[in-house]
């Protein structure tokens, strides 16, 4: 706690004007376009956006795990811990290896199917630990058992199972436990509940919620599912066409969205509890990241669009106490 | 809609067993359902519970291993060739995956004109083009000429799903079985797709069997219709949508509804959650005895639930539930 | 007029698609070269049939750019004339075996049941017996110098493997949602086979055909080499190699090209075929064909 006091107010992670591109046959895919945000110490930040909006690419960039073809055009990614900072884009291979897992661990999209199929769970824990210089097998085993208990799994059974003997939800929880093994201060989860059944999703959500109260780390999760953000996030960022178009506290984003896209998105998802209200539909189709629309990328689908929107790109600006939106006409946007 | 009219679709204790690595998998187990003309019925349940298999049996694409599928009162597998042809065209299936359901080798026009020409619905290509244009407008693909000569890979997921619907409309079906028709498209276009389907239902009077794993979507699409909940191949609850959503009876339906994360932080963080006894999902290869929900059910009563399969029992308000305990409690209430 | 333009358009686009893949394009150029060499060049280069005892195994010279063989004949003319039958037999063999495989494989997959079992049993049987020795025995019994007959027999070597491959392709395509949709729309069997399934197998079929061709080239080479196959006027790359081999061409420095020229012709032709398959993918991929 004293440590926290010393570094209070310092973010865990700071991203500044990050651009990532993939070369493709038709042209250059601009998957991340000028993203800036901070991840505060101990908070849960949700990155919400549709398929292809660049969420995974952004997550991969944060741990420098982008595919070879990808290029980081510009930007800065800084991690802070105990008053020291690390510029991730400047790390060498050895520093990077230490950095992933110990500073920041990422659990990939669809990773339930990515556990090594021929290794028992116990071996996967030991391998990961060894790869990062933890050679005390007994200590690793103890830590693994503790973590598996935290994610509501029965260590006796799970440690000696092969991945295929576990259900999707159990595998997802094993991966979360594995990610926590080296006590990183930041964890990134890409689509942690997608493709899981409702009751299984619920168990993963509850596990994440419990972990947040038991351990001290910051969490970024990436999802196309707004309800997951509503469940778990402290703050939410909406991603559209490779850019963060709005960021704010979960209540602001759901109750007082100021960006037309966030507004439309939150009004287009049906709920089972509560009144039947008509759902808002968003006209048009998702943008082409090779030739994103000029000006505001959302303008072809936006009911508030004006000529200004079609020619000038808006930047994130303060629209509330702790809420930022990239929209020329945010003042007219009424929930 | 008169209650006593012959249902347009009727499933009478329909089952389907698949052979999987030499072992029998009972994907659908004695499901009964009667759908009246113009009605909308949602089949909901988690992945693997047999929704698609049921849908395909309704569309005559899979043979049941037991029971009868009837169209307008006739067993479809005992129909004459001519009757079967008419039934086949009257019941159309929309697939879940818009990327797999359109042939990549043909243009939108090619895909849609083939059934029109084959069944003599139009006389020539000129008429076919006109008709295809009309249908594309019906599914909001406007202007149609932008789409006629496109290949599926040139369309987005939402647009493909619209083409898939338009293709089904070429043969003027009376019943549309929509299998997770909106699950695989993006949130931002899901609503317009749903609204388009609702409009078809209203304007064309099509009977809808709408398959989804998402109860919130079911609620919005079928508020005036019914919801049938499936679990491990069996139908465990069926009733009018507002009843199922607001007063679910079966412990599984209740668990499902209470577990759903909602896109509203205040609702979802204060929702009461029903705790299950176990998180393990039983395998279809090894279905628990008696009530197949019993290993997870919070209301489980030993000596009752694992002994016999509970039948679907009427519990009032037009709801039928397959649960020993709920049926008993409701019966008590009626007596009292 | 529009028809002509349509054809021109199609050619233009096909060429563009071939050129998309560098290796494939190289293979395409190679094939054009060999077709030119084997079918056009013979019109200008007469086949040298005269033995010249004074010119046995001459090294390359202005007069004989590839030198001469054991009889003093011009090797270049042998190479020019030795390609036609090789290519024709390869193509016919590929076409026949692919045709058999497509027909039997599709029938097997689409009809299923007893027909499927019968066809699969036949392929099992065929794959179990040693076919090449059988062919060798056969060759001693019948005089195999008819191009058609030879192609047919060579096709029998490869039909079984191909049939099984095509069958599993059809089986997997048959499961596709769009085929199910066509069934649901009451489309005829003919439509389903020719419009839904076959178009999506074209690249697979074309590639199978090309690989069957390469196999046929080796098979005829093998038969010739074993002395089981002869050509009417002795002009085939394989015959040239075999004669050079038996006449000890490998023992003389100057006769090196007598063996190497036809070997190189066969190897390069095969390489061109294999490289060309890369382009076939592109040609038959509807994703790449737009606006035809
Ligand atoms: N390896 C790659 N090569 C080329 N383009 C890529 C590559 N990976 C992603 N892209 C493109 O970058 C864009 C963003 O992709 P990304 O996977 O980051 O999206 P996402 O928001 O995570 O989507 P989803 O919700 O589907 O996971 C897309 O247009 C995608 O097609
Ligand atoms: N053709 C098939 N062969 C073998 N098993 C199948 C086949 N189709 C479905 N199944 C099995 O039947 C069960 C129910 O499947 P399905 O009807 O697709 O469920 P849902 O649509 O509810 O997800 C699953 O366990 C599935 O694996
Ligand atoms: S900047 Fe203009 S187009 Fe963009 S979201 Fe705001 S109002 Fe809409
Ligand atoms: S029958 Fe028993 S186990 Fe099954 S749902 Fe009802 S109470 Fe639960
Ligand atoms: Mg992603
Ligand atoms: Mg399904």
PDB file of N, CA, C and O in Angstrom, chain C residues 184-228:
ATOM      1  N   UNK C 184     -33.126 -27.170 -50.340  1.00  0.00           N
ATOM      2  CA  UNK C 184     -34.330 -26.621 -49.738  1.00  0.00           C
ATOM      3  C   UNK C 184     -35.155 -25.842 -50.756  1.00  0.00           C
ATOM      4  O   UNK C 184     -36.372 -25.791 -50.687  1.00  0.00           O
ATOM      5  N   UNK C 185     -34.478 -25.253 -51.741  1.00  0.00           N
ATOM      6  CA  UNK C 185     -35.182 -24.494 -52.769  1.00  0.00           C
ATOM      7  C   UNK C 185     -35.663 -25.401 -53.894  1.00  0.00           C
ATOM      8  O   UNK C 185     -36.110 -24.925 -54.934  1.00  0.00           O
ATOM      9  N   UNK C 186     -35.553 -26.712 -53.685  1.00  0.00           N
ATOM     10  CA  UNK C 186     -36.070 -27.664 -54.658  1.00  0.00           C
ATOM     11  C   UNK C 186     -35.295 -27.678 -55.957  1.00  0.00           C
ATOM     12  O   UNK C 186     -35.845 -27.992 -57.013  1.00  0.00           O
ATOM     13  N   UNK C 187     -34.017 -27.340 -55.931  1.00  0.00           N
ATOM     14  CA  UNK C 187     -33.233 -27.332 -57.163  1.00  0.00           C
ATOM     15  C   UNK C 187     -32.944 -28.777 -57.591  1.00  0.00           C
ATOM     16  O   UNK C 187     -32.813 -29.672 -56.754  1.00  0.00           O
ATOM     17  N   UNK C 188     -32.816 -28.958 -58.937  1.00  0.00           N
ATOM     18  CA  UNK C 188     -32.620 -30.314 -59.471  1.00  0.00           C
ATOM     19  C   UNK C 188     -31.235 -30.841 -59.121  1.00  0.00           C
ATOM     20  O   UNK C 188     -30.327 -30.076 -58.798  1.00  0.00           O
ATOM     21  N   UNK C 189     -31.084 -32.172 -59.224  1.00  0.00           N
ATOM     22  CA  UNK C 189     -29.763 -32.768 -58.986  1.00  0.00           C
ATOM     23  C   UNK C 189     -28.737 -32.195 -59.949  1.00  0.00           C
ATOM     24  O   UNK C 189     -27.604 -31.937 -59.592  1.00  0.00           O
ATOM     25  N   UNK C 190     -29.200 -32.037 -61.208  1.00  0.00           N
ATOM     26  CA  UNK C 190     -28.275 -31.511 -62.210  1.00  0.00           C
ATOM     27  C   UNK C 190     -27.756 -30.141 -61.795  1.00  0.00           C
ATOM     28  O   UNK C 190     -26.566 -29.871 -61.857  1.00  0.00           O
ATOM     29  N   UNK C 191     -28.676 -29.309 -61.355  1.00  0.00           N
ATOM     30  CA  UNK C 191     -28.258 -27.975 -60.923  1.00  0.00           C
ATOM     31  C   UNK C 191     -27.263 -28.076 -59.774  1.00  0.00           C
ATOM     32  O   UNK C 191     -26.233 -27.408 -59.757  1.00  0.00           O
ATOM     33  N   UNK C 192     -27.583 -28.939 -58.811  1.00  0.00           N
ATOM     34  CA  UNK C 192     -26.724 -29.036 -57.629  1.00  0.00           C
ATOM     35  C   UNK C 192     -25.323 -29.503 -58.006  1.00  0.00           C
ATOM     36  O   UNK C 192     -24.328 -28.953 -57.554  1.00  0.00           O
ATOM     37  N   UNK C 193     -25.249 -30.500 -58.909  1.00  0.00           N
ATOM     38  CA  UNK C 193     -23.918 -30.988 -59.297  1.00  0.00           C
ATOM     39  C   UNK C 193     -23.175 -29.962 -60.144  1.00  0.00           C
ATOM     40  O   UNK C 193     -22.041 -29.593 -59.843  1.00  0.00           O
ATOM     41  N   UNK C 194     -23.836 -29.471 -61.198  1.00  0.00           N
ATOM     42  CA  UNK C 194     -23.093 -28.648 -62.146  1.00  0.00           C
ATOM     43  C   UNK C 194     -22.985 -27.187 -61.765  1.00  0.00           C
ATOM     44  O   UNK C 194     -22.075 -26.494 -62.199  1.00  0.00           O
ATOM     45  N   UNK C 195     -23.936 -26.706 -60.954  1.00  0.00           N
ATOM     46  CA  UNK C 195     -23.888 -25.291 -60.641  1.00  0.00           C
ATOM     47  C   UNK C 195     -23.399 -25.008 -59.209  1.00  0.00           C
ATOM     48  O   UNK C 195     -22.821 -23.973 -58.935  1.00  0.00           O
ATOM     49  N   UNK C 196     -23.671 -25.924 -58.305  1.00  0.00           N
ATOM     50  CA  UNK C 196     -23.278 -25.637 -56.923  1.00  0.00           C
ATOM     51  C   UNK C 196     -21.956 -26.306 -56.551  1.00  0.00           C
ATOM     52  O   UNK C 196     -21.133 -25.721 -55.867  1.00  0.00           O
ATOM     53  N   UNK C 197     -21.795 -27.573 -56.984  1.00  0.00           N
ATOM     54  CA  UNK C 197     -20.614 -28.296 -56.512  1.00  0.00           C
ATOM     55  C   UNK C 197     -19.421 -28.152 -57.466  1.00  0.00           C
ATOM     56  O   UNK C 197     -18.351 -27.721 -57.067  1.00  0.00           O
ATOM     57  N   UNK C 198     -19.623 -28.476 -58.750  1.00  0.00           N
ATOM     58  CA  UNK C 198     -18.482 -28.479 -59.675  1.00  0.00           C
ATOM     59  C   UNK C 198     -17.733 -27.153 -59.765  1.00  0.00           C
ATOM     60  O   UNK C 198     -16.503 -27.150 -59.726  1.00  0.00           O
ATOM     61  N   UNK C 199     -18.431 -26.016 -59.867  1.00  0.00           N
ATOM     62  CA  UNK C 199     -17.669 -24.770 -59.998  1.00  0.00           C
ATOM     63  C   UNK C 199     -16.678 -24.561 -58.856  1.00  0.00           C
ATOM     64  O   UNK C 199     -15.640 -23.951 -59.048  1.00  0.00           O
ATOM     65  N   UNK C 200     -17.006 -25.082 -57.686  1.00  0.00           N
ATOM     66  CA  UNK C 200     -16.102 -24.893 -56.567  1.00  0.00           C
ATOM     67  C   UNK C 200     -15.010 -25.948 -56.504  1.00  0.00           C
ATOM     68  O   UNK C 200     -14.186 -25.938 -55.599  1.00  0.00           O
ATOM     69  N   UNK C 201     -15.041 -26.876 -57.478  1.00  0.00           N
ATOM     70  CA  UNK C 201     -13.997 -27.903 -57.508  1.00  0.00           C
ATOM     71  C   UNK C 201     -13.066 -27.704 -58.687  1.00  0.00           C
ATOM     72  O   UNK C 201     -12.127 -28.457 -58.866  1.00  0.00           O
ATOM     73  N   UNK C 202     -13.359 -26.711 -59.509  1.00  0.00           N
ATOM     74  CA  UNK C 202     -12.615 -26.582 -60.755  1.00  0.00           C
ATOM     75  C   UNK C 202     -11.117 -26.467 -60.523  1.00  0.00           C
ATOM     76  O   UNK C 202     -10.337 -27.101 -61.224  1.00  0.00           O
ATOM     77  N   UNK C 203     -10.707 -25.676 -59.553  1.00  0.00           N
ATOM     78  CA  UNK C 203      -9.267 -25.530 -59.388  1.00  0.00           C
ATOM     79  C   UNK C 203      -8.681 -26.857 -58.910  1.00  0.00           C
ATOM     80  O   UNK C 203      -7.611 -27.269 -59.354  1.00  0.00           O
ATOM     81  N   UNK C 204      -9.410 -27.545 -58.058  1.00  0.00           N
ATOM     82  CA  UNK C 204      -8.947 -28.843 -57.579  1.00  0.00           C
ATOM     83  C   UNK C 204      -8.819 -29.827 -58.733  1.00  0.00           C
ATOM     84  O   UNK C 204      -7.825 -30.544 -58.865  1.00  0.00           O
ATOM     85  N   UNK C 205      -9.835 -29.835 -59.595  1.00  0.00           N
ATOM     86  CA  UNK C 205      -9.818 -30.754 -60.738  1.00  0.00           C
ATOM     87  C   UNK C 205      -8.671 -30.407 -61.683  1.00  0.00           C
ATOM     88  O   UNK C 205      -7.923 -31.278 -62.128  1.00  0.00           O
ATOM     89  N   UNK C 206      -8.523 -29.114 -61.958  1.00  0.00           N
ATOM     90  CA  UNK C 206      -7.471 -28.700 -62.883  1.00  0.00           C
ATOM     91  C   UNK C 206      -6.101 -29.073 -62.327  1.00  0.00           C
ATOM     92  O   UNK C 206      -5.231 -29.563 -63.060  1.00  0.00           O
ATOM     93  N   UNK C 207      -5.927 -28.878 -61.035  1.00  0.00           N
ATOM     94  CA  UNK C 207      -4.632 -29.202 -60.431  1.00  0.00           C
ATOM     95  C   UNK C 207      -4.406 -30.716 -60.456  1.00  0.00           C
ATOM     96  O   UNK C 207      -3.315 -31.190 -60.752  1.00  0.00           O
ATOM     97  N   UNK C 208      -5.476 -31.473 -60.194  1.00  0.00           N
ATOM     98  CA  UNK C 208      -5.358 -32.933 -60.274  1.00  0.00           C
ATOM     99  C   UNK C 208      -4.942 -33.357 -61.675  1.00  0.00           C
ATOM    100  O   UNK C 208      -4.105 -34.242 -61.848  1.00  0.00           O
ATOM    101  N   UNK C 209      -5.546 -32.700 -62.666  1.00  0.00           N
ATOM    102  CA  UNK C 209      -5.229 -33.041 -64.044  1.00  0.00           C
ATOM    103  C   UNK C 209      -3.756 -32.806 -64.322  1.00  0.00           C
ATOM    104  O   UNK C 209      -3.075 -33.653 -64.904  1.00  0.00           O
ATOM    105  N   UNK C 210      -3.251 -31.672 -63.844  1.00  0.00           N
ATOM    106  CA  UNK C 210      -1.846 -31.360 -64.108  1.00  0.00           C
ATOM    107  C   UNK C 210      -0.940 -32.364 -63.415  1.00  0.00           C
ATOM    108  O   UNK C 210       0.033 -32.843 -64.002  1.00  0.00           O
ATOM    109  N   UNK C 211      -1.279 -32.740 -62.199  1.00  0.00           N
ATOM    110  CA  UNK C 211      -0.428 -33.708 -61.514  1.00  0.00           C
ATOM    111  C   UNK C 211      -0.527 -35.089 -62.167  1.00  0.00           C
ATOM    112  O   UNK C 211       0.464 -35.815 -62.239  1.00  0.00           O
ATOM    113  N   UNK C 212      -1.715 -35.427 -62.676  1.00  0.00           N
ATOM    114  CA  UNK C 212      -1.842 -36.687 -63.402  1.00  0.00           C
ATOM    115  C   UNK C 212      -0.966 -36.643 -64.651  1.00  0.00           C
ATOM    116  O   UNK C 212      -0.375 -37.652 -65.052  1.00  0.00           O
ATOM    117  N   UNK C 213      -0.841 -35.464 -65.261  1.00  0.00           N
ATOM    118  CA  UNK C 213       0.022 -35.335 -66.439  1.00  0.00           C
ATOM    119  C   UNK C 213       1.482 -35.596 -66.074  1.00  0.00           C
ATOM    120  O   UNK C 213       2.184 -36.315 -66.787  1.00  0.00           O
ATOM    121  N   UNK C 214       1.911 -35.010 -64.967  1.00  0.00           N
ATOM    122  CA  UNK C 214       3.317 -35.229 -64.597  1.00  0.00           C
ATOM    123  C   UNK C 214       3.567 -36.710 -64.326  1.00  0.00           C
ATOM    124  O   UNK C 214       4.585 -37.255 -64.736  1.00  0.00           O
ATOM    125  N   UNK C 215       2.600 -37.354 -63.686  1.00  0.00           N
ATOM    126  CA  UNK C 215       2.759 -38.787 -63.406  1.00  0.00           C
ATOM    127  C   UNK C 215       2.847 -39.554 -64.715  1.00  0.00           C
ATOM    128  O   UNK C 215       3.642 -40.491 -64.857  1.00  0.00           O
ATOM    129  N   UNK C 216       2.041 -39.148 -65.700  1.00  0.00           N
ATOM    130  CA  UNK C 216       2.029 -39.856 -66.976  1.00  0.00           C
ATOM    131  C   UNK C 216       3.365 -39.709 -67.696  1.00  0.00           C
ATOM    132  O   UNK C 216       3.836 -40.645 -68.345  1.00  0.00           O
ATOM    133  N   UNK C 217       3.983 -38.534 -67.577  1.00  0.00           N
ATOM    134  CA  UNK C 217       5.285 -38.327 -68.220  1.00  0.00           C
ATOM    135  C   UNK C 217       6.299 -39.308 -67.645  1.00  0.00           C
ATOM    136  O   UNK C 217       7.034 -39.973 -68.377  1.00  0.00           O
ATOM    137  N   UNK C 218       6.314 -39.435 -66.320  1.00  0.00           N
ATOM    138  CA  UNK C 218       7.261 -40.364 -65.701  1.00  0.00           C
ATOM    139  C   UNK C 218       6.936 -41.810 -66.059  1.00  0.00           C
ATOM    140  O   UNK C 218       7.836 -42.609 -66.306  1.00  0.00           O
ATOM    141  N   UNK C 219       5.648 -42.123 -66.078  1.00  0.00           N
ATOM    142  CA  UNK C 219       5.269 -43.506 -66.352  1.00  0.00           C
ATOM    143  C   UNK C 219       5.699 -43.909 -67.758  1.00  0.00           C
ATOM    144  O   UNK C 219       6.265 -44.989 -67.961  1.00  0.00           O
ATOM    145  N   UNK C 220       5.482 -43.023 -68.749  1.00  0.00           N
ATOM    146  CA  UNK C 220       5.909 -43.429 -70.094  1.00  0.00           C
ATOM    147  C   UNK C 220       7.421 -43.511 -70.170  1.00  0.00           C
ATOM    148  O   UNK C 220       7.968 -44.411 -70.813  1.00  0.00           O
ATOM    149  N   UNK C 221       8.088 -42.608 -69.469  1.00  0.00           N
ATOM    150  CA  UNK C 221       9.552 -42.666 -69.417  1.00  0.00           C
ATOM    151  C   UNK C 221      10.003 -44.004 -68.859  1.00  0.00           C
ATOM    152  O   UNK C 221      10.883 -44.666 -69.418  1.00  0.00           O
ATOM    153  N   UNK C 222       9.358 -44.407 -67.781  1.00  0.00           N
ATOM    154  CA  UNK C 222       9.715 -45.666 -67.123  1.00  0.00           C
ATOM    155  C   UNK C 222       9.540 -46.851 -68.056  1.00  0.00           C
ATOM    156  O   UNK C 222      10.422 -47.711 -68.174  1.00  0.00           O
ATOM    157  N   UNK C 223       8.410 -46.864 -68.766  1.00  0.00           N
ATOM    158  CA  UNK C 223       8.140 -47.985 -69.669  1.00  0.00           C
ATOM    159  C   UNK C 223       9.166 -48.043 -70.797  1.00  0.00           C
ATOM    160  O   UNK C 223       9.665 -49.116 -71.155  1.00  0.00           O
ATOM    161  N   UNK C 224       9.471 -46.877 -71.333  1.00  0.00           N
ATOM    162  CA  UNK C 224      10.444 -46.832 -72.427  1.00  0.00           C
ATOM    163  C   UNK C 224      11.781 -47.338 -71.925  1.00  0.00           C
ATOM    164  O   UNK C 224      12.445 -48.143 -72.559  1.00  0.00           O
ATOM    165  N   UNK C 225      12.143 -46.859 -70.747  1.00  0.00           N
ATOM    166  CA  UNK C 225      13.443 -47.198 -70.213  1.00  0.00           C
ATOM    167  C   UNK C 225      13.592 -48.691 -69.979  1.00  0.00           C
ATOM    168  O   UNK C 225      14.649 -49.258 -70.164  1.00  0.00           O
ATOM    169  N   UNK C 226      12.491 -49.298 -69.554  1.00  0.00           N
ATOM    170  CA  UNK C 226      12.533 -50.747 -69.351  1.00  0.00           C
ATOM    171  C   UNK C 226      12.455 -51.489 -70.674  1.00  0.00           C
ATOM    172  O   UNK C 226      12.408 -52.710 -70.726  1.00  0.00           O
ATOM    173  N   UNK C 227      12.379 -50.709 -71.735  1.00  0.00           N
ATOM    174  CA  UNK C 227      12.322 -51.317 -73.055  1.00  0.00           C
ATOM    175  C   UNK C 227      10.985 -51.949 -73.376  1.00  0.00           C
ATOM    176  O   UNK C 227      10.871 -52.799 -74.249  1.00  0.00           O
ATOM    177  N   UNK C 228       9.963 -51.558 -72.659  1.00  0.00           N
ATOM    178  CA  UNK C 228       8.653 -52.187 -72.845  1.00  0.00           C
ATOM    179  C   UNK C 228       7.781 -51.385 -73.792  1.00  0.00           C
ATOM    180  O   UNK C 228       6.697 -51.790 -74.155  1.00  0.00           O
TER     181      UNK C 228
END
